[in-house]
Amino acid sequence: MSGNTVSSAILLLVIGNALAIVSDVFIKLLEPGAPVFQFAFLRSLLTLVLLLPLLGQINRDRLLEGVGLHALRAHIHLAGLICMVVALTTLPLASANAVFYVAPVIVMVLSVVFMGEGLRPLSLLAVFSGFGGVLVILRPMEFNLASLSALGTAFCLATAAVMVRKLPREQSTVHKLFLSYLLMLPASLVLALLEGAPWRLEVVWSALGSAIFILGYNTSVLMAYRHVEANQVTSAEYTGLIWAIAVGWIWFGEVPDLWFFTGSLMIILPLVLIGLQRRRTPVPPRQAMAAEVTAADSGKSQPD
């Protein structure tokens, strides 16, 4: 699959989102009370190791260009990863992922606040419907650390995605990924040491499995968006929620209720309608490229 046709790009996104859910499963399989900071450090370190064969794609002449922005984004990434671990280990798999999907809605809001972009009526509907969907899924009486962690993950995903637009365009996605994980290491190591938990082999295996499959997701997304405009295929990203429902139901015995389906539709349906609207409307090349970079570099499960 080269991703050079719309159908193959959609298939790549469907497969990629399945890989992302497998990454989530490796996290969810952690035992209750597992060392969160230790996991974050190990996944960052192991991801760097997995990226070593791709170092040739790093522009060494611009190695540290924009390092301050990269550092800020890396620590937002770290916060999102920590929130994601808490959310996935405490919430049903599908519920956590449904809240993660509110990230594109938060991107719209942040783009208005920090980029001065306007919202069309359908985008405004997506904002209100998306946040309403989160309330329906989590329900105010059930707000707790797990719920807030899921929202924190979505916020970090969105912030990292918006920041991609400010990173040097001459740097490849591998370059950005490498710097992000490299700059995460010191803080994540300090947090792991302060956590004081004994180093456990099962956490290493969980971090390794999660890292491998989320990189598989990123690779699939890159291939999907390389030859096809983002607005033609981006709705296929939401198949990840279908995978989450299926895996959560079959593997973990998590049966979604009516609240979940209602809230999920409130989040995803307006975003799909926006995608269909953009498919009918020609997208200026600069906007299309920005959308592809944002989609490929942020990822659904973490702001990679």
mmCIF file with all atom_site columns, N, CA, C and O in Angstrom, residues 105 109 119 121-135 266 270:
data_model
loop_
_atom_site.group_PDB
_atom_site.id
_atom_site.type_symbol
_atom_site.label_atom_id
_atom_site.label_alt_id
_atom_site.label_comp_id
_atom_site.label_asym_id
_atom_site.label_entity_id
_atom_site.label_seq_id
_atom_site.pdbx_PDB_ins_code
_atom_site.Cartn_x
_atom_site.Cartn_y
_atom_site.Cartn_z
_atom_site.occupancy
_atom_site.B_iso_or_equiv
_atom_site.pdbx_formal_charge
_atom_site.auth_seq_id
_atom_site.auth_comp_id
_atom_site.auth_asym_id
_atom_site.auth_atom_id
_atom_site.pdbx_PDB_model_num
ATOM 1  N N  . VAL A 1 105 ? -11.409 19.397 18.150 1.00 0.00 ? 105 VAL A N  1
ATOM 2  C CA . VAL A 1 105 ? -12.283 20.498 18.546 1.00 0.00 ? 105 VAL A CA 1
ATOM 3  C C  . VAL A 1 105 ? -11.478 21.543 19.318 1.00 0.00 ? 105 VAL A C  1
ATOM 4  O O  . VAL A 1 105 ? -11.614 22.754 19.100 1.00 0.00 ? 105 VAL A O  1
ATOM 5  N N  . VAL A 1 109 ? -10.483 25.746 18.723 1.00 0.00 ? 109 VAL A N  1
ATOM 6  C CA . VAL A 1 109 ? -10.549 26.825 19.703 1.00 0.00 ? 109 VAL A CA 1
ATOM 7  C C  . VAL A 1 109 ? -9.182  27.501 19.845 1.00 0.00 ? 109 VAL A C  1
ATOM 8  O O  . VAL A 1 109 ? -9.077  28.738 19.847 1.00 0.00 ? 109 VAL A O  1
ATOM 9  N N  . LEU A 1 119 ? -14.057 30.832 12.878 1.00 0.00 ? 119 LEU A N  1
ATOM 10 C CA . LEU A 1 119 ? -14.810 29.583 12.899 1.00 0.00 ? 119 LEU A CA 1
ATOM 11 C C  . LEU A 1 119 ? -16.047 29.720 12.031 1.00 0.00 ? 119 LEU A C  1
ATOM 12 O O  . LEU A 1 119 ? -16.829 30.654 12.196 1.00 0.00 ? 119 LEU A O  1
ATOM 13 N N  . PRO A 1 121 ? -19.812 28.342 10.766 1.00 0.00 ? 121 PRO A N  1
ATOM 14 C CA . PRO A 1 121 ? -20.940 27.837 11.583 1.00 0.00 ? 121 PRO A CA 1
ATOM 15 C C  . PRO A 1 121 ? -20.817 26.364 11.939 1.00 0.00 ? 121 PRO A C  1
ATOM 16 O O  . PRO A 1 121 ? -21.089 25.976 13.082 1.00 0.00 ? 121 PRO A O  1
ATOM 17 N N  . LEU A 1 122 ? -20.389 25.533 10.974 1.00 0.00 ? 122 LEU A N  1
ATOM 18 C CA . LEU A 1 122 ? -20.268 24.101 11.251 1.00 0.00 ? 122 LEU A CA 1
ATOM 19 C C  . LEU A 1 122 ? -19.149 23.826 12.253 1.00 0.00 ? 122 LEU A C  1
ATOM 20 O O  . LEU A 1 122 ? -19.270 22.947 13.115 1.00 0.00 ? 122 LEU A O  1
ATOM 21 N N  . SER A 1 123 ? -18.063 24.595 12.173 1.00 0.00 ? 123 SER A N  1
ATOM 22 C CA . SER A 1 123 ? -16.968 24.446 13.130 1.00 0.00 ? 123 SER A CA 1
ATOM 23 C C  . SER A 1 123 ? -17.414 24.876 14.529 1.00 0.00 ? 123 SER A C  1
ATOM 24 O O  . SER A 1 123 ? -17.051 24.250 15.528 1.00 0.00 ? 123 SER A O  1
ATOM 25 N N  . LEU A 1 124 ? -18.209 25.943 14.581 1.00 0.00 ? 124 LEU A N  1
ATOM 26 C CA . LEU A 1 124 ? -18.734 26.399 15.875 1.00 0.00 ? 124 LEU A CA 1
ATOM 27 C C  . LEU A 1 124 ? -19.641 25.340 16.475 1.00 0.00 ? 124 LEU A C  1
ATOM 28 O O  . LEU A 1 124 ? -19.590 25.067 17.690 1.00 0.00 ? 124 LEU A O  1
ATOM 29 N N  . LEU A 1 125 ? -20.452 24.708 15.619 1.00 0.00 ? 125 LEU A N  1
ATOM 30 C CA . LEU A 1 125 ? -21.302 23.610 16.088 1.00 0.00 ? 125 LEU A CA 1
ATOM 31 C C  . LEU A 1 125 ? -20.444 22.469 16.627 1.00 0.00 ? 125 LEU A C  1
ATOM 32 O O  . LEU A 1 125 ? -20.763 21.879 17.668 1.00 0.00 ? 125 LEU A O  1
ATOM 33 N N  . ALA A 1 126 ? -19.335 22.164 15.930 1.00 0.00 ? 126 ALA A N  1
ATOM 34 C CA . ALA A 1 126 ? -18.449 21.082 16.365 1.00 0.00 ? 126 ALA A CA 1
ATOM 35 C C  . ALA A 1 126 ? -17.861 21.366 17.741 1.00 0.00 ? 126 ALA A C  1
ATOM 36 O O  . ALA A 1 126 ? -17.704 20.455 18.560 1.00 0.00 ? 126 ALA A O  1
ATOM 37 N N  . VAL A 1 127 ? -17.541 22.635 18.001 1.00 0.00 ? 127 VAL A N  1
ATOM 38 C CA . VAL A 1 127 ? -16.971 23.004 19.301 1.00 0.00 ? 127 VAL A CA 1
ATOM 39 C C  . VAL A 1 127 ? -17.970 22.731 20.428 1.00 0.00 ? 127 VAL A C  1
ATOM 40 O O  . VAL A 1 127 ? -17.669 22.039 21.405 1.00 0.00 ? 127 VAL A O  1
ATOM 41 N N  . PHE A 1 128 ? -19.185 23.274 20.287 1.00 0.00 ? 128 PHE A N  1
ATOM 42 C CA . PHE A 1 128 ? -20.186 23.103 21.344 1.00 0.00 ? 128 PHE A CA 1
ATOM 43 C C  . PHE A 1 128 ? -20.641 21.645 21.456 1.00 0.00 ? 128 PHE A C  1
ATOM 44 O O  . PHE A 1 128 ? -20.787 21.112 22.562 1.00 0.00 ? 128 PHE A O  1
ATOM 45 N N  . SER A 1 129 ? -20.834 21.004 20.311 1.00 0.00 ? 129 SER A N  1
ATOM 46 C CA . SER A 1 129 ? -21.275 19.610 20.328 1.00 0.00 ? 129 SER A CA 1
ATOM 47 C C  . SER A 1 129 ? -20.191 18.705 20.896 1.00 0.00 ? 129 SER A C  1
ATOM 48 O O  . SER A 1 129 ? -20.483 17.766 21.645 1.00 0.00 ? 129 SER A O  1
ATOM 49 N N  . GLY A 1 130 ? -18.931 19.001 20.567 1.00 0.00 ? 130 GLY A N  1
ATOM 50 C CA . GLY A 1 130 ? -17.825 18.179 21.051 1.00 0.00 ? 130 GLY A CA 1
ATOM 51 C C  . GLY A 1 130 ? -17.692 18.229 22.558 1.00 0.00 ? 130 GLY A C  1
ATOM 52 O O  . GLY A 1 130 ? -17.581 17.180 23.223 1.00 0.00 ? 130 GLY A O  1
ATOM 53 N N  . PHE A 1 131 ? -17.700 19.428 23.099 1.00 0.00 ? 131 PHE A N  1
ATOM 54 C CA . PHE A 1 131 ? -17.586 19.536 24.555 1.00 0.00 ? 131 PHE A CA 1
ATOM 55 C C  . PHE A 1 131 ? -18.833 18.988 25.249 1.00 0.00 ? 131 PHE A C  1
ATOM 56 O O  . PHE A 1 131 ? -18.747 18.407 26.332 1.00 0.00 ? 131 PHE A O  1
ATOM 57 N N  . GLY A 1 132 ? -19.988 19.169 24.603 1.00 0.00 ? 132 GLY A N  1
ATOM 58 C CA . GLY A 1 132 ? -21.199 18.566 25.156 1.00 0.00 ? 132 GLY A CA 1
ATOM 59 C C  . GLY A 1 132 ? -21.110 17.046 25.154 1.00 0.00 ? 132 GLY A C  1
ATOM 60 O O  . GLY A 1 132 ? -21.548 16.389 26.100 1.00 0.00 ? 132 GLY A O  1
ATOM 61 N N  . GLY A 1 133 ? -20.522 16.487 24.092 1.00 0.00 ? 133 GLY A N  1
ATOM 62 C CA . GLY A 1 133 ? -20.335 15.038 24.012 1.00 0.00 ? 133 GLY A CA 1
ATOM 63 C C  . GLY A 1 133 ? -19.459 14.502 25.120 1.00 0.00 ? 133 GLY A C  1
ATOM 64 O O  . GLY A 1 133 ? -19.717 13.415 25.676 1.00 0.00 ? 133 GLY A O  1
ATOM 65 N N  . VAL A 1 134 ? -18.409 15.251 25.461 1.00 0.00 ? 134 VAL A N  1
ATOM 66 C CA . VAL A 1 134 ? -17.540 14.844 26.575 1.00 0.00 ? 134 VAL A CA 1
ATOM 67 C C  . VAL A 1 134 ? -18.338 14.787 27.874 1.00 0.00 ? 134 VAL A C  1
ATOM 68 O O  . VAL A 1 134 ? -18.215 13.845 28.663 1.00 0.00 ? 134 VAL A O  1
ATOM 69 N N  . LEU A 1 135 ? -19.188 15.800 28.095 1.00 0.00 ? 135 LEU A N  1
ATOM 70 C CA . LEU A 1 135 ? -20.009 15.820 29.315 1.00 0.00 ? 135 LEU A CA 1
ATOM 71 C C  . LEU A 1 135 ? -20.973 14.633 29.348 1.00 0.00 ? 135 LEU A C  1
ATOM 72 O O  . LEU A 1 135 ? -21.205 14.046 30.405 1.00 0.00 ? 135 LEU A O  1
ATOM 73 N N  . MET A 1 266 ? -21.928 12.990 19.234 1.00 0.00 ? 266 MET A N  1
ATOM 74 C CA . MET A 1 266 ? -21.859 14.446 19.386 1.00 0.00 ? 266 MET A CA 1
ATOM 75 C C  . MET A 1 266 ? -20.448 14.961 19.099 1.00 0.00 ? 266 MET A C  1
ATOM 76 O O  . MET A 1 266 ? -20.274 16.064 18.567 1.00 0.00 ? 266 MET A O  1
ATOM 77 N N  . PRO A 1 270 ? -20.054 16.019 13.903 1.00 0.00 ? 270 PRO A N  1
ATOM 78 C CA . PRO A 1 270 ? -19.731 17.332 13.318 1.00 0.00 ? 270 PRO A CA 1
ATOM 79 C C  . PRO A 1 270 ? -18.352 17.366 12.656 1.00 0.00 ? 270 PRO A C  1
ATOM 80 O O  . PRO A 1 270 ? -18.156 18.041 11.642 1.00 0.00 ? 270 PRO A O  1
#
